JSON list of C-alpha atoms in Angstrom, two decimals:
[
{"chain": "Y", "resi": 1, "resn": "MET", "atom": "CA", "xyz": [-5.62, -31.49, 1.84]},
{"chain": "Y", "resi": 2, "resn": "GLN", "atom": "CA", "xyz": [-3.12, -29.15, 1.40]},
{"chain": "Y", "resi": 3, "resn": "VAL", "atom": "CA", "xyz": [-2.44, -25.81, 2.73]},
{"chain": "Y", "resi": 4, "resn": "ILE", "atom": "CA", "xyz": [-1.45, -23.47, -0.36]},
{"chain": "Y", "resi": 5, "resn": "SER", "atom": "CA", "xyz": [-1.23, -20.11, 1.71]},
{"chain": "Y", "resi": 6, "resn": "PHE", "atom": "CA", "xyz": [1.79, -18.69, 3.36]},
{"chain": "Y", "resi": 7, "resn": "LYS", "atom": "CA", "xyz": [1.41, -20.11, 7.25]},
{"chain": "Y", "resi": 8, "resn": "ASN", "atom": "CA", "xyz": [2.63, -17.39, 9.05]},
{"chain": "Y", "resi": 9, "resn": "THR", "atom": "CA", "xyz": [0.40, -14.77, 6.84]},
{"chain": "Y", "resi": 10, "resn": "LEU", "atom": "CA", "xyz": [-1.54, -13.67, 10.19]},
{"chain": "Y", "resi": 11, "resn": "LEU", "atom": "CA", "xyz": [2.05, -13.11, 12.04]},
{"chain": "Y", "resi": 12, "resn": "PHE", "atom": "CA", "xyz": [3.40, -11.06, 8.88]},
{"chain": "Y", "resi": 13, "resn": "LYS", "atom": "CA", "xyz": [0.28, -8.91, 8.74]},
{"chain": "Y", "resi": 14, "resn": "ARG", "atom": "CA", "xyz": [0.59, -8.08, 12.69]},
{"chain": "Y", "resi": 15, "resn": "GLY", "atom": "CA", "xyz": [4.18, -7.15, 12.40]},
{"chain": "Y", "resi": 16, "resn": "ILE", "atom": "CA", "xyz": [3.71, -4.64, 9.72]},
{"chain": "Y", "resi": 17, "resn": "TRP", "atom": "CA", "xyz": [1.09, -2.94, 11.93]},
{"chain": "Y", "resi": 18, "resn": "LEU", "atom": "CA", "xyz": [3.50, -3.01, 14.85]},
{"chain": "Y", "resi": 19, "resn": "SER", "atom": "CA", "xyz": [6.60, -2.04, 12.62]},
{"chain": "Y", "resi": 20, "resn": "ALA", "atom": "CA", "xyz": [4.28, 1.14, 12.17]},
{"chain": "Y", "resi": 21, "resn": "ALA", "atom": "CA", "xyz": [3.71, 1.60, 15.57]},
{"chain": "Y", "resi": 22, "resn": "ALA", "atom": "CA", "xyz": [7.08, 1.14, 16.95]},
{"chain": "Y", "resi": 23, "resn": "LEU", "atom": "CA", "xyz": [8.16, 3.58, 13.93]},
{"chain": "Y", "resi": 24, "resn": "ILE", "atom": "CA", "xyz": [5.90, 6.23, 15.75]},
{"chain": "Y", "resi": 25, "resn": "ALA", "atom": "CA", "xyz": [7.01, 5.34, 19.45]},
{"chain": "Y", "resi": 26, "resn": "PHE", "atom": "CA", "xyz": [10.73, 5.59, 17.80]},
{"chain": "Y", "resi": 27, "resn": "VAL", "atom": "CA", "xyz": [9.76, 9.46, 16.46]},
{"chain": "Y", "resi": 28, "resn": "MET", "atom": "CA", "xyz": [7.84, 10.34, 20.02]},
{"chain": "Y", "resi": 29, "resn": "ALA", "atom": "CA", "xyz": [10.67, 8.90, 22.58]},
{"chain": "Y", "resi": 30, "resn": "PRO", "atom": "CA", "xyz": [13.41, 11.44, 22.25]},
{"chain": "Y", "resi": 31, "resn": "SER", "atom": "CA", "xyz": [10.86, 14.02, 23.12]},
{"chain": "Y", "resi": 32, "resn": "ALA", "atom": "CA", "xyz": [9.57, 12.12, 26.13]},
{"chain": "Y", "resi": 33, "resn": "LEU", "atom": "CA", "xyz": [12.37, 11.41, 27.49]},
{"chain": "Y", "resi": 34, "resn": "ASN", "atom": "CA", "xyz": [13.78, 14.99, 27.75]},
{"chain": "Y", "resi": 35, "resn": "GLY", "atom": "CA", "xyz": [10.20, 16.08, 28.64]},
{"chain": "Y", "resi": 36, "resn": "SER", "atom": "CA", "xyz": [9.59, 18.30, 25.60]},
{"chain": "Y", "resi": 37, "resn": "LEU", "atom": "CA", "xyz": [6.77, 16.45, 24.71]},
{"chain": "Y", "resi": 38, "resn": "TRP", "atom": "CA", "xyz": [4.63, 17.79, 27.59]},
{"chain": "Y", "resi": 39, "resn": "ARG", "atom": "CA", "xyz": [6.33, 21.04, 28.17]},
{"chain": "Y", "resi": 40, "resn": "ASN", "atom": "CA", "xyz": [5.70, 21.97, 24.23]},
{"chain": "Y", "resi": 41, "resn": "PRO", "atom": "CA", "xyz": [3.09, 19.43, 23.08]},
{"chain": "Y", "resi": 42, "resn": "VAL", "atom": "CA", "xyz": [1.78, 20.76, 20.05]},
{"chain": "Y", "resi": 43, "resn": "PRO", "atom": "CA", "xyz": [4.80, 20.74, 17.27]},
{"chain": "Y", "resi": 44, "resn": "ASN", "atom": "CA", "xyz": [5.50, 16.81, 19.11]},
{"chain": "Y", "resi": 45, "resn": "TRP", "atom": "CA", "xyz": [1.98, 15.82, 18.89]},
{"chain": "Y", "resi": 46, "resn": "GLY", "atom": "CA", "xyz": [1.46, 17.39, 15.80]},
{"chain": "Y", "resi": 47, "resn": "ALA", "atom": "CA", "xyz": [4.36, 15.72, 14.09]},
{"chain": "Y", "resi": 48, "resn": "VAL", "atom": "CA", "xyz": [3.49, 12.29, 15.58]},
{"chain": "Y", "resi": 49, "resn": "CYS", "atom": "CA", "xyz": [-0.12, 12.85, 14.20]},
{"chain": "Y", "resi": 50, "resn": "ILE", "atom": "CA", "xyz": [1.07, 13.69, 10.73]},
{"chain": "Y", "resi": 51, "resn": "LEU", "atom": "CA", "xyz": [3.45, 10.46, 10.85]},
{"chain": "Y", "resi": 52, "resn": "GLY", "atom": "CA", "xyz": [0.29, 8.29, 11.90]},
{"chain": "Y", "resi": 53, "resn": "GLY", "atom": "CA", "xyz": [-1.87, 9.48, 10.01]},
{"chain": "Y", "resi": 54, "resn": "PHE", "atom": "CA", "xyz": [0.74, 8.94, 6.85]},
{"chain": "Y", "resi": 55, "resn": "LEU", "atom": "CA", "xyz": [0.97, 5.49, 7.56]},
{"chain": "Y", "resi": 56, "resn": "LEU", "atom": "CA", "xyz": [-3.01, 4.72, 8.32]},
{"chain": "Y", "resi": 57, "resn": "TYR", "atom": "CA", "xyz": [-3.31, 6.12, 4.86]},
{"chain": "Y", "resi": 58, "resn": "PHE", "atom": "CA", "xyz": [-0.37, 4.04, 3.49]},
{"chain": "Y", "resi": 59, "resn": "LEU", "atom": "CA", "xyz": [-1.48, 0.81, 5.29]},
{"chain": "Y", "resi": 60, "resn": "ARG", "atom": "CA", "xyz": [-4.88, 1.00, 4.29]},
{"chain": "Y", "resi": 61, "resn": "LYS", "atom": "CA", "xyz": [-4.43, 1.20, 0.53]},
{"chain": "Y", "resi": 62, "resn": "THR", "atom": "CA", "xyz": [-1.76, -1.53, 0.72]},
{"chain": "Y", "resi": 63, "resn": "PRO", "atom": "CA", "xyz": [-3.76, -4.94, 0.14]},
{"chain": "Y", "resi": 64, "resn": "ILE", "atom": "CA", "xyz": [-1.93, -6.26, 3.35]},
{"chain": "Y", "resi": 65, "resn": "HIS", "atom": "CA", "xyz": [-4.81, -6.42, 5.63]},
{"chain": "Y", "resi": 66, "resn": "ARG", "atom": "CA", "xyz": [-7.38, -8.14, 2.92]},
{"chain": "Y", "resi": 67, "resn": "LEU", "atom": "CA", "xyz": [-5.00, -11.19, 2.40]},
{"chain": "Y", "resi": 68, "resn": "ALA", "atom": "CA", "xyz": [-6.46, -14.25, 3.55]},
{"chain": "Y", "resi": 69, "resn": "ASP", "atom": "CA", "xyz": [-4.54, -15.94, 6.79]},
{"chain": "Y", "resi": 70, "resn": "GLU", "atom": "CA", "xyz": [-5.02, -19.54, 5.76]},
{"chain": "Y", "resi": 71, "resn": "VAL", "atom": "CA", "xyz": [-6.13, -21.34, 2.05]},
{"chain": "Y", "resi": 72, "resn": "VAL", "atom": "CA", "xyz": [-6.56, -24.97, 1.96]},
{"chain": "Y", "resi": 73, "resn": "ASP", "atom": "CA", "xyz": [-7.14, -26.66, -1.24]},
{"chain": "Y", "resi": 74, "resn": "CYS", "atom": "CA", "xyz": [-9.43, -29.57, -0.32]},
{"chain": "Y", "resi": 75, "resn": "GLU", "atom": "CA", "xyz": [-9.41, -31.11, -3.87]},
{"chain": "Y", "resi": 76, "resn": "ASP", "atom": "CA", "xyz": [-13.02, -29.99, -4.77]},
{"chain": "Y", "resi": 77, "resn": "HIS", "atom": "CA", "xyz": [-13.49, -26.36, -3.08]},
{"chain": "Y", "resi": 78, "resn": "LEU", "atom": "CA", "xyz": [-11.03, -24.31, -1.17]},
{"chain": "Y", "resi": 79, "resn": "MET", "atom": "CA", "xyz": [-11.53, -23.35, 2.59]},
{"chain": "Y", "resi": 80, "resn": "VAL", "atom": "CA", "xyz": [-10.32, -19.75, 3.24]},
{"chain": "Y", "resi": 81, "resn": "ARG", "atom": "CA", "xyz": [-9.88, -18.26, 6.66]},
{"chain": "Y", "resi": 82, "resn": "ARG", "atom": "CA", "xyz": [-9.38, -14.63, 7.12]},
{"chain": "Y", "resi": 83, "resn": "GLY", "atom": "CA", "xyz": [-9.47, -13.66, 11.13]},
{"chain": "Y", "resi": 84, "resn": "ASN", "atom": "CA", "xyz": [-12.39, -15.29, 12.47]},
{"chain": "Y", "resi": 85, "resn": "THR", "atom": "CA", "xyz": [-14.44, -15.76, 9.14]},
{"chain": "Y", "resi": 86, "resn": "GLU", "atom": "CA", "xyz": [-14.09, -18.83, 7.14]},
{"chain": "Y", "resi": 87, "resn": "ALA", "atom": "CA", "xyz": [-15.60, -19.77, 4.11]},
{"chain": "Y", "resi": 88, "resn": "ASN", "atom": "CA", "xyz": [-15.86, -22.70, 1.76]},
{"chain": "Y", "resi": 89, "resn": "ILE", "atom": "CA", "xyz": [-15.47, -21.78, -1.96]},
{"chain": "Y", "resi": 90, "resn": "PRO", "atom": "CA", "xyz": [-16.15, -24.67, -4.34]},
{"chain": "Y", "resi": 91, "resn": "PHE", "atom": "CA", "xyz": [-14.24, -24.36, -7.67]},
{"chain": "Y", "resi": 92, "resn": "SER", "atom": "CA", "xyz": [-17.86, -23.88, -9.40]},
{"chain": "Y", "resi": 93, "resn": "ASN", "atom": "CA", "xyz": [-17.75, -20.42, -8.17]},
{"chain": "Y", "resi": 94, "resn": "VAL", "atom": "CA", "xyz": [-14.16, -19.80, -9.00]},
{"chain": "Y", "resi": 95, "resn": "SER", "atom": "CA", "xyz": [-13.65, -17.74, -12.26]},
{"chain": "Y", "resi": 96, "resn": "ALA", "atom": "CA", "xyz": [-9.77, -17.27, -12.54]},
{"chain": "Y", "resi": 97, "resn": "ALA", "atom": "CA", "xyz": [-7.11, -17.15, -10.27]},
{"chain": "Y", "resi": 98, "resn": "ASP", "atom": "CA", "xyz": [-4.10, -14.74, -10.98]},
{"chain": "Y", "resi": 99, "resn": "VAL", "atom": "CA", "xyz": [-0.41, -13.72, -9.68]},
{"chain": "Y", "resi": 100, "resn": "SER", "atom": "CA", "xyz": [0.45, -10.31, -8.95]},
{"chain": "Y", "resi": 101, "resn": "SER", "atom": "CA", "xyz": [3.73, -8.89, -7.55]},
{"chain": "Y", "resi": 102, "resn": "SER", "atom": "CA", "xyz": [4.40, -5.70, -5.38]},
{"chain": "Y", "resi": 103, "resn": "GLY", "atom": "CA", "xyz": [7.49, -5.20, -3.05]},
{"chain": "Y", "resi": 104, "resn": "GLY", "atom": "CA", "xyz": [8.64, -8.35, -3.87]},
{"chain": "Y", "resi": 105, "resn": "LEU", "atom": "CA", "xyz": [6.45, -10.27, -2.98]},
{"chain": "Y", "resi": 106, "resn": "HIS", "atom": "CA", "xyz": [3.58, -12.57, -5.03]},
{"chain": "Y", "resi": 107, "resn": "ARG", "atom": "CA", "xyz": [0.21, -12.82, -4.28]},
{"chain": "Y", "resi": 108, "resn": "ILE", "atom": "CA", "xyz": [-2.26, -15.13, -5.68]},
{"chain": "Y", "resi": 109, "resn": "THR", "atom": "CA", "xyz": [-5.82, -13.58, -5.99]},
{"chain": "Y", "resi": 110, "resn": "VAL", "atom": "CA", "xyz": [-8.80, -15.75, -6.74]},
{"chain": "Y", "resi": 111, "resn": "ARG", "atom": "CA", "xyz": [-11.79, -14.20, -8.38]},
{"chain": "Y", "resi": 112, "resn": "LEU", "atom": "CA", "xyz": [-15.06, -15.46, -7.81]},
{"chain": "Y", "resi": 113, "resn": "TYR", "atom": "CA", "xyz": [-18.25, -15.69, -9.97]},
{"chain": "Y", "resi": 114, "resn": "GLU", "atom": "CA", "xyz": [-20.49, -14.69, -6.73]},
{"chain": "Y", "resi": 115, "resn": "PRO", "atom": "CA", "xyz": [-19.46, -12.98, -3.48]},
{"chain": "Y", "resi": 116, "resn": "THR", "atom": "CA", "xyz": [-19.12, -14.75, -0.39]},
{"chain": "Y", "resi": 117, "resn": "LYS", "atom": "CA", "xyz": [-18.75, -13.57, 3.21]},
{"chain": "Y", "resi": 118, "resn": "LEU", "atom": "CA", "xyz": [-15.15, -12.80, 2.16]},
{"chain": "Y", "resi": 119, "resn": "GLY", "atom": "CA", "xyz": [-15.87, -10.57, -0.62]},
{"chain": "Y", "resi": 120, "resn": "GLY", "atom": "CA", "xyz": [-15.76, -11.11, -4.22]},
{"chain": "Y", "resi": 121, "resn": "GLN", "atom": "CA", "xyz": [-11.91, -12.45, -4.40]},
{"chain": "Y", "resi": 122, "resn": "ILE", "atom": "CA", "xyz": [-9.36, -13.96, -2.06]},
{"chain": "Y", "resi": 123, "resn": "GLU", "atom": "CA", "xyz": [-5.91, -12.70, -1.88]},
{"chain": "Y", "resi": 124, "resn": "PHE", "atom": "CA", "xyz": [-3.34, -14.54, -0.26]},
{"chain": "Y", "resi": 125, "resn": "LEU", "atom": "CA", "xyz": [0.49, -15.20, -0.18]},
{"chain": "Y", "resi": 126, "resn": "PRO", "atom": "CA", "xyz": [1.71, -18.60, -1.63]},
{"chain": "Y", "resi": 127, "resn": "GLN", "atom": "CA", "xyz": [3.73, -20.89, 0.38]},
{"chain": "Y", "resi": 128, "resn": "ALA", "atom": "CA", "xyz": [7.00, -19.57, 1.47]},
{"chain": "Y", "resi": 129, "resn": "SER", "atom": "CA", "xyz": [8.85, -22.18, -0.95]},
{"chain": "Y", "resi": 130, "resn": "LEU", "atom": "CA", "xyz": [7.41, -20.44, -3.74]},
{"chain": "Y", "resi": 131, "resn": "TRP", "atom": "CA", "xyz": [8.43, -16.80, -2.74]},
{"chain": "Y", "resi": 132, "resn": "SER", "atom": "CA", "xyz": [11.45, -16.49, -4.98]},
{"chain": "Y", "resi": 133, "resn": "ASN", "atom": "CA", "xyz": [9.61, -18.68, -7.79]},
{"chain": "Y", "resi": 134, "resn": "LEU", "atom": "CA", "xyz": [7.43, -16.89, -9.77]},
{"chain": "Y", "resi": 135, "resn": "SER", "atom": "CA", "xyz": [6.87, -19.62, -12.38]},
{"chain": "Y", "resi": 136, "resn": "GLY", "atom": "CA", "xyz": [5.94, -21.89, -9.05]},
{"chain": "Y", "resi": 137, "resn": "VAL", "atom": "CA", "xyz": [3.59, -19.32, -8.05]},
{"chain": "Y", "resi": 138, "resn": "LYS", "atom": "CA", "xyz": [2.15, -19.07, -11.45]},
{"chain": "Y", "resi": 139, "resn": "ARG", "atom": "CA", "xyz": [1.73, -23.19, -11.82]},
{"chain": "Y", "resi": 140, "resn": "VAL", "atom": "CA", "xyz": [-0.34, -22.86, -8.51]},
{"chain": "Y", "resi": 141, "resn": "ALA", "atom": "CA", "xyz": [-2.56, -20.14, -9.94]},
{"chain": "Y", "resi": 142, "resn": "ALA", "atom": "CA", "xyz": [-3.09, -21.95, -13.45]},
{"chain": "Y", "resi": 143, "resn": "SER", "atom": "CA", "xyz": [-3.71, -25.44, -11.78]},
{"chain": "Y", "resi": 144, "resn": "LEU", "atom": "CA", "xyz": [-6.48, -23.24, -9.46]},
{"chain": "Y", "resi": 145, "resn": "THR", "atom": "CA", "xyz": [-7.87, -22.06, -12.58]},
{"chain": "Y", "resi": 146, "resn": "ASP", "atom": "CA", "xyz": [-7.76, -25.12, -14.64]},
{"chain": "Y", "resi": 147, "resn": "ARG", "atom": "CA", "xyz": [-9.59, -27.03, -12.03]},
{"chain": "Y", "resi": 148, "resn": "ALA", "atom": "CA", "xyz": [-12.06, -24.12, -11.55]},
{"chain": "Y", "resi": 149, "resn": "HIS", "atom": "CA", "xyz": [-12.83, -24.09, -15.44]},
{"chain": "Y", "resi": 150, "resn": "GLN", "atom": "CA", "xyz": [-13.28, -28.22, -15.17]},
{"chain": "Y", "resi": 151, "resn": "ALA", "atom": "CA", "xyz": [-15.68, -27.42, -12.65]},
{"chain": "Y", "resi": 152, "resn": "GLY", "atom": "CA", "xyz": [-17.16, -24.93, -14.42]},
{"chain": "Y", "resi": 153, "resn": "SER", "atom": "CA", "xyz": [-17.90, -26.71, -17.33]},
{"chain": "Y", "resi": 154, "resn": "GLY", "atom": "CA", "xyz": [-19.26, -29.70, -15.36]},
{"chain": "Y", "resi": 155, "resn": "ARG", "atom": "CA", "xyz": [-21.97, -27.10, -14.04]},
{"chain": "Y", "resi": 156, "resn": "ASP", "atom": "CA", "xyz": [-22.98, -25.75, -17.44]},
{"chain": "Y", "resi": 157, "resn": "ASN", "atom": "CA", "xyz": [-23.73, -29.62, -18.64]},
{"chain": "Y", "resi": 158, "resn": "GLU", "atom": "CA", "xyz": [-26.21, -30.22, -16.18]}
]
């Protein structure tokens, strides 16, 4: 068994959401300190609501919240955890593993033949040692794809 995902993914995801909350607090702080937040609330709260709406939209559109917290390679299956939900995914259910990059972060997406309780695809950040090594991330994805094809070909012959 080997953990192939970034071990601090949960902290990373929480950090993104907390950064957004800190930005809203930073915008509200001057008007709260000088009292204008309560004397003339409409412009202040309006600006905060617009900023909050923008951040919520932006964060929901990015795939950060869909990342798996932990992915463990157990030789014949992947054990995946996101929040309190865990799933064991046999390699015979994996169709392919792809690498995508956005914002300087590389993600591995494992596409499934049949959806699990975590969905039809599993996205995760690779180990931190591979973050700046795109060829290493591609090797991990290629290894997962090759093992999935071997498991799938064994299933087809039965």
